[in-house]
Coordinates of C-alpha atoms and ligand atoms in Angstrom, one line a residue:
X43 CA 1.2 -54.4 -77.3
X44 CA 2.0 -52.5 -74.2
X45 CA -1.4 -51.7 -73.0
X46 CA -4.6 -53.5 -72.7
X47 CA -6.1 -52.6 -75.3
X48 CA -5.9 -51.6 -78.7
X49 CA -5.2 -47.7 -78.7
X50 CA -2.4 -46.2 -77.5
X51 CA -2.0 -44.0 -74.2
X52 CA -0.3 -40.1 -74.7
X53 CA 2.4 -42.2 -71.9
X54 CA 3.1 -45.3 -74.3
X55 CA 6.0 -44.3 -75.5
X56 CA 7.8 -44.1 -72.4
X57 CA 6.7 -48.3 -71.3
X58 CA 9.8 -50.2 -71.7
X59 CA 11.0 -54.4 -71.1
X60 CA 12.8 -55.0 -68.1
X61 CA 14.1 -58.6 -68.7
X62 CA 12.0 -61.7 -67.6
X63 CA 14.1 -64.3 -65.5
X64 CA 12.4 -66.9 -64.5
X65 CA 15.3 -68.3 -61.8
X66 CA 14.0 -65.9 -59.9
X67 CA 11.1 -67.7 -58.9
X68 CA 13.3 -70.1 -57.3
X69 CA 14.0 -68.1 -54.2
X70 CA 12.2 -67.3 -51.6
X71 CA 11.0 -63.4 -50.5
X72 CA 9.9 -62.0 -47.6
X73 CA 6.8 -59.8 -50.1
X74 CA 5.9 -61.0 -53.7
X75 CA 4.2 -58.2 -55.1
X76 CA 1.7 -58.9 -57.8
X77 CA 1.1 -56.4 -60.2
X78 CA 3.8 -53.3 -61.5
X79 CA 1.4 -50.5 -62.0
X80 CA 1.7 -47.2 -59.3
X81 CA 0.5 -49.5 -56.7
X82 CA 3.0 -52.7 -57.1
X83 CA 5.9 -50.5 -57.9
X84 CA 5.4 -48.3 -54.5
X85 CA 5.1 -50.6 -53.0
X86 CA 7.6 -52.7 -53.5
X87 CA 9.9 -49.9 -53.6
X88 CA 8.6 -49.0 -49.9
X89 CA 9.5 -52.4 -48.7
X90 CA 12.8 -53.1 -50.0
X91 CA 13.8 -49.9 -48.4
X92 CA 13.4 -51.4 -45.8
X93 CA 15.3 -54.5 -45.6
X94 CA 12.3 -57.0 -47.2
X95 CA 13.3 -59.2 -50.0
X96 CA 10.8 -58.3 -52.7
X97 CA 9.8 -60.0 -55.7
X98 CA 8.0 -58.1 -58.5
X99 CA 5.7 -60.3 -60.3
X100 CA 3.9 -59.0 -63.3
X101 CA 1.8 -60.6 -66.2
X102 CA 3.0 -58.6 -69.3
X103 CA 5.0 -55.4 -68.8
X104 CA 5.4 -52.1 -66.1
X105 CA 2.5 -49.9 -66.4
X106 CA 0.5 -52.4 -68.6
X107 CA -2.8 -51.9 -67.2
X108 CA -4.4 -48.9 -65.8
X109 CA -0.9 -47.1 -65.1
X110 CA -0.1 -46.8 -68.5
X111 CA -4.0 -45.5 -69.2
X112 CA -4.7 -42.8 -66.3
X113 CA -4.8 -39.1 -67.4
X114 CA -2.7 -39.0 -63.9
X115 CA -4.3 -36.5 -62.0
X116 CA -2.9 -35.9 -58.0
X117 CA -5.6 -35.0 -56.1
X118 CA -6.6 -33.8 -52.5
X119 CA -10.4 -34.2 -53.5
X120 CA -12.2 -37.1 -54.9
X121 CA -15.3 -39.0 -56.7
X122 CA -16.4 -39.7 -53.9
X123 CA -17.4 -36.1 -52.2
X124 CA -16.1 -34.7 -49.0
X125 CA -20.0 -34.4 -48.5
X126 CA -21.0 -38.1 -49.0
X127 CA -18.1 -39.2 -47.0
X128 CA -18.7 -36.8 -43.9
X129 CA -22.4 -38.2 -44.1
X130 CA -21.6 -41.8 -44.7
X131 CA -17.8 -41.8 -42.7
X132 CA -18.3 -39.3 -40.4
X133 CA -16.1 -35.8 -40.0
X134 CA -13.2 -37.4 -38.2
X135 CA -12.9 -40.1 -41.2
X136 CA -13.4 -37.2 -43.7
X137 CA -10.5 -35.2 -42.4
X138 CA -8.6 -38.8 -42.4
X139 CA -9.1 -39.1 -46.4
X140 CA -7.9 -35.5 -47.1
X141 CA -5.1 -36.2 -44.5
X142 CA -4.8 -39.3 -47.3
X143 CA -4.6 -37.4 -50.4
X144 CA -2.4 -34.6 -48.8
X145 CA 0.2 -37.7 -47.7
X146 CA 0.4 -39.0 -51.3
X147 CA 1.1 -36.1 -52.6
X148 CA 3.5 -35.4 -50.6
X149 CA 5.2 -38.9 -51.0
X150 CA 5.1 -38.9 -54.6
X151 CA 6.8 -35.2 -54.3
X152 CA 9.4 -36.5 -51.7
X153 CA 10.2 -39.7 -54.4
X154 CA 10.7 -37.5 -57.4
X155 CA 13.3 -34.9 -55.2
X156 CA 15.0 -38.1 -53.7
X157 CA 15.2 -39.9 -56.7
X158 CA 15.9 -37.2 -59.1
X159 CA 12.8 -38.0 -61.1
X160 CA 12.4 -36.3 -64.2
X161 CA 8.4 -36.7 -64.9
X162 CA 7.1 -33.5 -65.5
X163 CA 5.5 -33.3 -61.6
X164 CA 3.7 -30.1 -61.3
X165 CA 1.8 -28.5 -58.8
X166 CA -1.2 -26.9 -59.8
X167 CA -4.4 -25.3 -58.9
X168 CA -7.7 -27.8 -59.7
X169 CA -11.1 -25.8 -60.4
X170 CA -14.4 -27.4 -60.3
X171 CA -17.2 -26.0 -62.5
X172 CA -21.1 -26.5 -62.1
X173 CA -22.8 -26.1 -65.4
X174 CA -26.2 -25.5 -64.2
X175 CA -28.8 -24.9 -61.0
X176 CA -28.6 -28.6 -60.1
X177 CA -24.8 -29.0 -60.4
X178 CA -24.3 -25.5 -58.6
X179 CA -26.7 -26.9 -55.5
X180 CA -24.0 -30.0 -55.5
X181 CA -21.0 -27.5 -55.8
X182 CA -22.1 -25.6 -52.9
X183 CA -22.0 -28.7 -50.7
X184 CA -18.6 -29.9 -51.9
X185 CA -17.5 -26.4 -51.3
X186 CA -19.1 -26.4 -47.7
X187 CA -17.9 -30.3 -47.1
X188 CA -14.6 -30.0 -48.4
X189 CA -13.6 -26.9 -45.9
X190 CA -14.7 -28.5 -43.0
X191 CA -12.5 -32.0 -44.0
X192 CA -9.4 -29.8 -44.2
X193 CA -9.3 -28.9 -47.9
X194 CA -9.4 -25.2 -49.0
X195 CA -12.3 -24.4 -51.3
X196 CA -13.7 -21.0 -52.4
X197 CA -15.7 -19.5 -55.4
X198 CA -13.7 -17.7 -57.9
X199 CA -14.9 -15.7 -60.7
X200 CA -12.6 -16.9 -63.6
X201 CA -12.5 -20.2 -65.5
X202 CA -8.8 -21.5 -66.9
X203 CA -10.8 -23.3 -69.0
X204 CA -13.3 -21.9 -71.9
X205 CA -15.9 -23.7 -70.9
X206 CA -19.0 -21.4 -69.6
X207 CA -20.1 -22.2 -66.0
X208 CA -22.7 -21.4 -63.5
X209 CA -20.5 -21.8 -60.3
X210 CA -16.3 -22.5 -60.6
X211 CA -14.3 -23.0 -57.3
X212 CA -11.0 -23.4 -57.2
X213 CA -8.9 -25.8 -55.2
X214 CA -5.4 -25.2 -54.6
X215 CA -2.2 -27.8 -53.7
X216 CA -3.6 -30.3 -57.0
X217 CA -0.4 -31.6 -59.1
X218 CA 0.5 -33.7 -62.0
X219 CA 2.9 -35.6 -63.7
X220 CA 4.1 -38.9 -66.2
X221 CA 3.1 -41.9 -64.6
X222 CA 5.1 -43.9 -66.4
X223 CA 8.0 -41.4 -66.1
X224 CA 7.3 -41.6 -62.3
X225 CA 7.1 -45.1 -61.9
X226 CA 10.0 -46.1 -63.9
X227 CA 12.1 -43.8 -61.7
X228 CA 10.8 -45.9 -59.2
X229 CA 11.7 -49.0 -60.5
X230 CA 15.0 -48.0 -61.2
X231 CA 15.3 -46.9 -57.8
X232 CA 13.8 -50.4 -56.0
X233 CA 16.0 -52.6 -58.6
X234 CA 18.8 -50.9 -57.6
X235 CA 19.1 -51.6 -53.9
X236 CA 18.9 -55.1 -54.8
X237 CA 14.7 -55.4 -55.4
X238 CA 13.9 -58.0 -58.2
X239 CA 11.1 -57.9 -60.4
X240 CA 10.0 -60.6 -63.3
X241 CA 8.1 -59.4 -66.2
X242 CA 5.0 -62.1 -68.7
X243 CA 5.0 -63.8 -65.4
X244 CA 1.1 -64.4 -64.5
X245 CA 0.4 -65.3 -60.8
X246 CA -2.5 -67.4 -60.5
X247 CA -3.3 -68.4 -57.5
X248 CA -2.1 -68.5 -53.5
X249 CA -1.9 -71.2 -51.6
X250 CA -0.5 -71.6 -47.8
X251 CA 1.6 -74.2 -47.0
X252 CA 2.6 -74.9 -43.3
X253 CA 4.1 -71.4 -42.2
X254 CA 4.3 -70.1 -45.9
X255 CA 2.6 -69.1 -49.0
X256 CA 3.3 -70.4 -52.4
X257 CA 2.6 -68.3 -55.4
X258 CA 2.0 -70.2 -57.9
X259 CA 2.5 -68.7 -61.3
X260 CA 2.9 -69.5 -65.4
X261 CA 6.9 -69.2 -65.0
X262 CA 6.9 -72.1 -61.7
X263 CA 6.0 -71.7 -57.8
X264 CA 7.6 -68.9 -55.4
X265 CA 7.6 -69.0 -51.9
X266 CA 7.2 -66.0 -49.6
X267 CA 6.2 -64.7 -46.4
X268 CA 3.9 -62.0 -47.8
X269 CA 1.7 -61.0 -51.0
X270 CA 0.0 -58.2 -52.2
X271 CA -1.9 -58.4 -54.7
X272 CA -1.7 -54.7 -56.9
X273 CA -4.1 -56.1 -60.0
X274 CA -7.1 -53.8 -59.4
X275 CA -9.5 -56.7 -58.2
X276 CA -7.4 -59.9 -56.9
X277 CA -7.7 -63.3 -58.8
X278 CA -9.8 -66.1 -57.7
X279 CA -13.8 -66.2 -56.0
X280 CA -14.0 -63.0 -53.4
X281 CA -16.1 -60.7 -51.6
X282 CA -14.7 -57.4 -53.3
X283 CA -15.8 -58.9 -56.5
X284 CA -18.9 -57.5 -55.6
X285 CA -18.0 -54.5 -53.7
X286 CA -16.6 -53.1 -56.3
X287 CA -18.0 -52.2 -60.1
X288 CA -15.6 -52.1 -63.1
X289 CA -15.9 -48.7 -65.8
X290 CA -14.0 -47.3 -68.7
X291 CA -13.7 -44.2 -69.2
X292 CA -11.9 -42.1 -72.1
X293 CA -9.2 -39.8 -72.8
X294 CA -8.1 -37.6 -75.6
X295 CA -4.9 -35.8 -75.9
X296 CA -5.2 -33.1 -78.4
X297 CA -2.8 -30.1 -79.7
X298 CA -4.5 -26.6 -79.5
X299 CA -4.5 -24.4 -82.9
X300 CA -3.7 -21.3 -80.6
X301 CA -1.5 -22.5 -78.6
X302 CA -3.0 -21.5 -75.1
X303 CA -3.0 -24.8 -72.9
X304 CA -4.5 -23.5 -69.3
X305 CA -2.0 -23.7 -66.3
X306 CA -4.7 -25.8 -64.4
X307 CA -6.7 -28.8 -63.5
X308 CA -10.3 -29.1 -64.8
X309 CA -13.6 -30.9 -63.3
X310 CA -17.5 -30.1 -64.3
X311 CA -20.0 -31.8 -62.6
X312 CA -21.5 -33.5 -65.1
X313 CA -22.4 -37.4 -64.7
X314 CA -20.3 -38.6 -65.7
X315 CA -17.8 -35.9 -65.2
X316 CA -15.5 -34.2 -68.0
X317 CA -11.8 -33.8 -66.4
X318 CA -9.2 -31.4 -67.8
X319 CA -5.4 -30.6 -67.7
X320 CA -2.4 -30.3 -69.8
X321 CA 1.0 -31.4 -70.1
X322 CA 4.6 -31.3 -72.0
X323 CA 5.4 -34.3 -73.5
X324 CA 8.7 -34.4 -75.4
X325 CA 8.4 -31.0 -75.6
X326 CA 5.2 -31.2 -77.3
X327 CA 2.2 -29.7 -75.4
X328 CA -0.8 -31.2 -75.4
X329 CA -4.6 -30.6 -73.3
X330 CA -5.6 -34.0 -71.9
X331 CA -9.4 -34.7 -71.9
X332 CA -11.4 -37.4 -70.5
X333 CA -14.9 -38.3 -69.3
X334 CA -17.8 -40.1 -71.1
X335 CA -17.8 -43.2 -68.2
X336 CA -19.7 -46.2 -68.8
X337 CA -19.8 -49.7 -66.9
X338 CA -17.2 -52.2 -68.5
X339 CA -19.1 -54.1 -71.3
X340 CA -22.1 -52.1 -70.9
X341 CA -22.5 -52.1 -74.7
X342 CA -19.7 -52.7 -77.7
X343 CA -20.3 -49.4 -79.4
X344 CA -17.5 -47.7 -77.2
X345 CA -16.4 -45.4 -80.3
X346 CA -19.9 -43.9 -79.5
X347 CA -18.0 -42.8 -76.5
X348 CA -15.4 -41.3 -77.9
X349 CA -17.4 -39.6 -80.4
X350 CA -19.0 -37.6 -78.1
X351 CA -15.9 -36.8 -75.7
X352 CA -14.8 -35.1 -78.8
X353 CA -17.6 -33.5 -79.9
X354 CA -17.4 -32.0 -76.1
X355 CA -13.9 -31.2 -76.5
X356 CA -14.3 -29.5 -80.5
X357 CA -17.6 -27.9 -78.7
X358 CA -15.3 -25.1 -76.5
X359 CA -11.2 -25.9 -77.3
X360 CA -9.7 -24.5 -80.6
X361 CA -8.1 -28.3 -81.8
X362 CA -6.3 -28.4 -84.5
X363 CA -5.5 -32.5 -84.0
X364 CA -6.3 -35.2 -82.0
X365 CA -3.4 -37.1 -81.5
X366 CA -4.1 -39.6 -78.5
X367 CA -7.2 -41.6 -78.0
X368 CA -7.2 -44.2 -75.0
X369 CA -9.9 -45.9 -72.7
X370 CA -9.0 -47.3 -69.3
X371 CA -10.5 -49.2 -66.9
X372 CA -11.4 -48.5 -63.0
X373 CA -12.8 -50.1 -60.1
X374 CA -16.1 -48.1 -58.4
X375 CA -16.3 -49.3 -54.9
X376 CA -19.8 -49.4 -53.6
X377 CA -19.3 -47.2 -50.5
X378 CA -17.2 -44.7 -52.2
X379 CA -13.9 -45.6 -50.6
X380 CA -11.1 -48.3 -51.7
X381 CA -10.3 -51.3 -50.1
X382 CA -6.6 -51.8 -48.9
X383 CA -5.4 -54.0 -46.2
X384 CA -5.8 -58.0 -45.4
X385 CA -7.6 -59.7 -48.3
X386 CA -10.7 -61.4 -46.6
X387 CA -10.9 -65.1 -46.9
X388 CA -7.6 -65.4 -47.3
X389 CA -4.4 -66.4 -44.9
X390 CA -3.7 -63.0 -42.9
X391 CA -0.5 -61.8 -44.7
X392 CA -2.5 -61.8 -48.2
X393 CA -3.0 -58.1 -48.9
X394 CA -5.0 -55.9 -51.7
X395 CA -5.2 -52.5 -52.5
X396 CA -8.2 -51.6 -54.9
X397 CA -11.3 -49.7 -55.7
X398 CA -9.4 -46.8 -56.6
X399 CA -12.0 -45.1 -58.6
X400 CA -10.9 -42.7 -60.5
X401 CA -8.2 -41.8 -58.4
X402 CA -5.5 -44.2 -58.9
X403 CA -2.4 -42.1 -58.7
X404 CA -3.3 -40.9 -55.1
X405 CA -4.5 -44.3 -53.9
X406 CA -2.0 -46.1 -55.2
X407 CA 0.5 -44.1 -54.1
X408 CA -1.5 -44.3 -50.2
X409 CA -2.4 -48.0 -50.7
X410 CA 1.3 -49.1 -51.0
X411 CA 2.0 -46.9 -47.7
X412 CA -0.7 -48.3 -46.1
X413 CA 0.2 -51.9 -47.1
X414 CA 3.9 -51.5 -45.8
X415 CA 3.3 -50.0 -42.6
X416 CA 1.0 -53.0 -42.0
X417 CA 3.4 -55.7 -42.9
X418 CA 6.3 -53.9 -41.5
X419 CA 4.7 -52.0 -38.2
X420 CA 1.8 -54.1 -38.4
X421 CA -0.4 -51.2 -38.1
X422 CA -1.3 -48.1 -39.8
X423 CA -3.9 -45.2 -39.2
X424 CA -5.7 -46.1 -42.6
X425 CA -6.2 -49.2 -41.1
X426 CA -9.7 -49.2 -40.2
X427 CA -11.0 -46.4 -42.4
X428 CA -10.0 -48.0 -45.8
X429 CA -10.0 -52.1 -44.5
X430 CA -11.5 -54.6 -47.1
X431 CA -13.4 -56.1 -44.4
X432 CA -16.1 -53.3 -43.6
X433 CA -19.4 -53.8 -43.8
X434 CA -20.9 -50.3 -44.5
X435 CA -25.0 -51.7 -45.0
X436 CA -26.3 -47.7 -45.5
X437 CA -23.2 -46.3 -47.2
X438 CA -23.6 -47.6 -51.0
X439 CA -26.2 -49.9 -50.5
X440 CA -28.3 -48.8 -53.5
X441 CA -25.8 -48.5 -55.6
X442 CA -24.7 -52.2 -54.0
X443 CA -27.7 -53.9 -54.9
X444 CA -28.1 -52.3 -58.5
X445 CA -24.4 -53.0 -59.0
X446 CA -25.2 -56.8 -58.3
X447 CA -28.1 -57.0 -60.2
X448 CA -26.7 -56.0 -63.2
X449 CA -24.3 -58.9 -62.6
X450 CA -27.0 -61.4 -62.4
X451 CA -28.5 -59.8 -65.6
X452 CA -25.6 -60.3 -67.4
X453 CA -24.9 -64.0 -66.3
X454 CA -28.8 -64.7 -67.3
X455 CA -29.9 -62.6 -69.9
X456 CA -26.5 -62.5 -72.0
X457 CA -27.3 -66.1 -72.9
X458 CA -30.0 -65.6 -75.0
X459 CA -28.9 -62.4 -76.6
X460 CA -27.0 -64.2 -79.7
X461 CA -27.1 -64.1 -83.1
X462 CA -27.0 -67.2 -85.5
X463 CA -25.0 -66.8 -88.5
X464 CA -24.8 -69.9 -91.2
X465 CA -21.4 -69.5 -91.7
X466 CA -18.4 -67.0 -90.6
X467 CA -17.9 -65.6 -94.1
X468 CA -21.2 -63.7 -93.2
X469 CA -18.8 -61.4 -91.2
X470 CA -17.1 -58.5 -92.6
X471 CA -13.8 -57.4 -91.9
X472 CA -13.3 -55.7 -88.3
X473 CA -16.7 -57.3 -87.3
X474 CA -17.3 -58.8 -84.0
X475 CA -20.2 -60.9 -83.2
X476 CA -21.3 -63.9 -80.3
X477 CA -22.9 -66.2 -82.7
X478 CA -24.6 -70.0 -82.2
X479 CA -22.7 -72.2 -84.6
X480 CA -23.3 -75.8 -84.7
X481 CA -24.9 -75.4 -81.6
X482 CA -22.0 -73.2 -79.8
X483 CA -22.4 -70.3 -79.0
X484 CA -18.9 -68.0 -79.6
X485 CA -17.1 -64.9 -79.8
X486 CA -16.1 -64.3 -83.0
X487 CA -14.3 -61.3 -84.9
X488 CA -12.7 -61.1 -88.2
X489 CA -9.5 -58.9 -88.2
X490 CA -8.7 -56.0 -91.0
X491 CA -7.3 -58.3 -93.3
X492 CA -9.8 -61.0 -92.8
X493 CA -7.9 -63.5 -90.3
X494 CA -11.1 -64.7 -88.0
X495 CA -10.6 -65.2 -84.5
X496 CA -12.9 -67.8 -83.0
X497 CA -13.7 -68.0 -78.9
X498 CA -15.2 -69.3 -76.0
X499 CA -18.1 -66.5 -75.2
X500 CA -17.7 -67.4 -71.5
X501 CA -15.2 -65.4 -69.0
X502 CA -13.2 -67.8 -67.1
X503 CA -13.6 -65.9 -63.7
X504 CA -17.2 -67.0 -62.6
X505 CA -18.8 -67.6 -66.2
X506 CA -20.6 -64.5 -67.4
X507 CA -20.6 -63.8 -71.1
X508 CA -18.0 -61.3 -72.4
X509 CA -19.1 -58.4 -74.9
X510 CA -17.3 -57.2 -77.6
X511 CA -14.9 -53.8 -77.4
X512 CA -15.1 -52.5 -80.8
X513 CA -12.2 -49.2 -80.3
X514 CA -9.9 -51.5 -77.7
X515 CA -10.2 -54.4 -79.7
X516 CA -11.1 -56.6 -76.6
X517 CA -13.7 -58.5 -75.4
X518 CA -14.5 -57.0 -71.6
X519 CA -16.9 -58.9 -68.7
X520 CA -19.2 -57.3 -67.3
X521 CA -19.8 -58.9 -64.1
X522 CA -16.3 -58.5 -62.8
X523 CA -14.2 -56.3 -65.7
X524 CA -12.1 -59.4 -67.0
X525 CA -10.7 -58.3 -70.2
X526 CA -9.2 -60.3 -73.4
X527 CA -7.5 -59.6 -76.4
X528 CA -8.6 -61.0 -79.9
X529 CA -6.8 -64.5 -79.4
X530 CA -8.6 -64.3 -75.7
X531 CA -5.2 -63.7 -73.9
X532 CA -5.8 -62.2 -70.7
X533 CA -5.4 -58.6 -70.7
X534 CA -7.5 -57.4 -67.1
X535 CA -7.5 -59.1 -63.8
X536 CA -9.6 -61.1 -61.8
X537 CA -9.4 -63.7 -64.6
X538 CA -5.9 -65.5 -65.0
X539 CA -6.8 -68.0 -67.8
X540 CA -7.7 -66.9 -71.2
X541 CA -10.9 -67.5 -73.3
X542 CA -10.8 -71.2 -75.0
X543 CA -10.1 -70.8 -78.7
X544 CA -11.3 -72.7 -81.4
X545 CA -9.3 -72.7 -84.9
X546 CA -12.1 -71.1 -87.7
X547 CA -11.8 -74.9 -89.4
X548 CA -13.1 -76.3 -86.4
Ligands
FES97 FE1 -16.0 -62.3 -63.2 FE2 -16.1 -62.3 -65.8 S1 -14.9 -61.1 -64.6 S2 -17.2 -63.5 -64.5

């Protein structure tokens, strides 16, 4: 597996091993970066450019989390509105995220003509689309908010997409690309002015000893100067564990019978919102679609999800196959914005970039410059705008407290929603259940050819109960967006230790 989760991305094919070795470990580094999705990689790229010793660390393979699963869309605008950030930010901090999104464009464009990337970066025009009076009141306000943060907006007649519309603006300066292409070019680039990186290497935990940290991983110890921590949430008990809410959302990558893929990025306003474009892949075309958004382990039927993405996608494209279906995870953040800079409650040279939303290419890309101007300048002017220690009570505070409730709901209620089953030949093949047996109560799910896989129902972050994934195979937390696989290997960050199996004997 290169992914976590069952299905594979339209980007798979392109995930390769670098090799693993563990001597490595026995150095020491001025930045251990955990984590070699867009944000790790850039990062670490950034900083051995100049003159840090860096140390990649990452638990299974380049791009293994939401890298490899992103439909990779480079954006100016965001989920959270120009609108909602002017009224929860201010103006001057508006203009301050579209200078943002303009910068890591610009970086990612400057990497690809310096490195000779070849990932199928394109600029492109994005259009946004409002399918009824409602969504058209909310397009007119990202329209009006958007010009006055600095990003060009304006109603056009036509849609590049055959979707019927109420309202469509477009939005020029958008772009896309391979983000494992891209990253990759990356990592060739960083490991070849002298940058190491070690692969299955899980960090667990930091500690601070004297004047330096110790990373202590499942390969031996490492000791460095500085860490960032590029997992999506960091490991361990912390504050943005509940600032930020984990989702899944889904993506389809379909060939179209006539052959006309639109020359553009897509985006109704739907909620949750349907996202569009296309791209060459091995000189195959393909129109990538994804929406259909629901809170990690919100409920186990997740083929539902897909189902209806492609009933949305048959509804108005011509497809004559669907040859990619993926889900990938995110991190909502509950003012809107993502958290980059000093981790709080930890020693100040522990950094994390997170809360991406759904625009990890951009952030990522802006987190790891954000995060090197820190520890190399010791400043930067996203400082303050984007730092992990805010306290923003109005901005986000309903969707705070709902967020957080649904966490206590899940450590309470989930206990009592199990079934009891006599014995596990009740289940059939490719069944998953939490069962009491003997008084335990387990995760349990009997493979295609009948093999069952019998484990702890309890995620070992902070104890909720884990529900079953029935498309990725995985069984996803709730509270916090752990993920593990079918023999309850970690597969998604903040937990580092897997699920406790049982042997079905037992
Ligand atoms: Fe935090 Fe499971 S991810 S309890």
């Amino acid at each position: 597996m290169y992914r976590d989760g069952a299905n594979k991305s339209l980007w798979q094919a392109e995930i390769k091993k670098y090799s693993s070795m563990a001597e490595l470990l026995n150095d020491s580094y001025d930045v251990v970066i955990i984590g070699a999705g867009i944000t790790g990689v850039t990062s670490a790229l950034n900083l051995q450019k100049q003159n840090r010793k860096c140390l990649l660390v990452e638990s299974a393979n380049i791009g293994f989390g939401t890298t490899g699963g992103t439909t990779a869309h480079l954006n100016n605008f965001f989920d959270a509105t120009y609108s909602d950030v002017i009224k929860d930010f201010g103006l001057d901090n508006a203009k301050l995220l579209a200078r943002g999104g303009n910068e890591a464009i610009d970086i990612i464009r400057q990497n690809i003509n310096a490195y000779g990337i070849d990932c199928g970066f394109a600029e492109k025009t994005g259009y946004l689309f409002s399918l009824d009076e409602k969504q058209t009141k909310e397009l007119d306000d990202i329209i009006e908010a958007s010009n006055e943060a600095g990003v060009p907006m304006k109603e056009v007649q036509e849609n590049p997409f055959p979707i019927p519309y109420d309202k469509i603006a477009e939005v020029p300066g958008q772009a896309q690309f391979h983000p494992i292409q891209y990253i990759r070019g990356l990592l060739d680039q960083y490991l070849a002015i002298g940058g190491k990186m070690i692969e299955e290497c899980r960090a667990l935990e930091v500690e601070k000893q004297e004047e330096e940290l110790v990373v202590i991983t499942t390969l031996g110890i490492v000791k460095c100067k500085n860490v960032i921590y590029a997992t999506h949430i960091p490991p361990g008990k912390n504050v943005l564990h509940f600032r930020n809410a984990p989702y899944r959302s889904y993506a389809l990558a379909v060939k179209l019978r006539n052959g006309i893929y639109p020359d553009a990025l897509g985006y109704d306003l739907c909620e949750p919102y349907h996202y569009y474009r296309c791209q060459e892949v091995d000189g195959e075309q393909y129109l990538i679609a994804g929406g259909e958004d629901h809170k990690t382990g919100e409920t186990e039927n997740t083929e539902a999800s897909f189902q209806k993405l492609e009933a949305y996608v048959l509804k108005y494209f011509d497809v004559s196959e669907i040859v990619y279906r993926w889900s990938s995870q995110y991190y909502e953040p509950v003012d809107g914005l993502p958290y980059i800079g000093q981790l709080p409650g930890n020693p100040d040279n522990v950094y994390v970039s997170t809360g991406y939303n759904g625009n990890g290419m951009i952030f990522g890309t802006l987190g790891a410059q954000i995060l090197s101007d820190l520890i190399v300048h010791g400043e930067s002017a996203y400082a303050q705008l984007f730092s992990p220690a805010r306290v923003k009570p109005v901005a986000g505070f309903t969707s705070f407290v709902k967020e957080n409730a649904n966490v206590v709901k899940h450590l309470v209620m989930d206990k009592i929603t199990v079934e009891k089953i006599q014995s596990l030949t009740e289940l059939n093949d490719n069944e998953a259940k939490v069962v009491k047996y003997n008084g335990e109560t387990m995760a349990v799910f009997k493979d295609a050819r009948g093999r069952v896989h019998v484990l702890s129902h309890t995620c070992t972050h902070l104890g909720c109960n884990v529900v079953w994934n029935e498309s990725e195979l995985s069984w996803d937390c709730p509270c916090h967006g752990s993920r593990f696989g079918i023999d309850g290997e970690v597969l998604t960050a903040p937990a580092v230790k897997g699920l406790d199996k049982f042997s079905p004997e037992e």
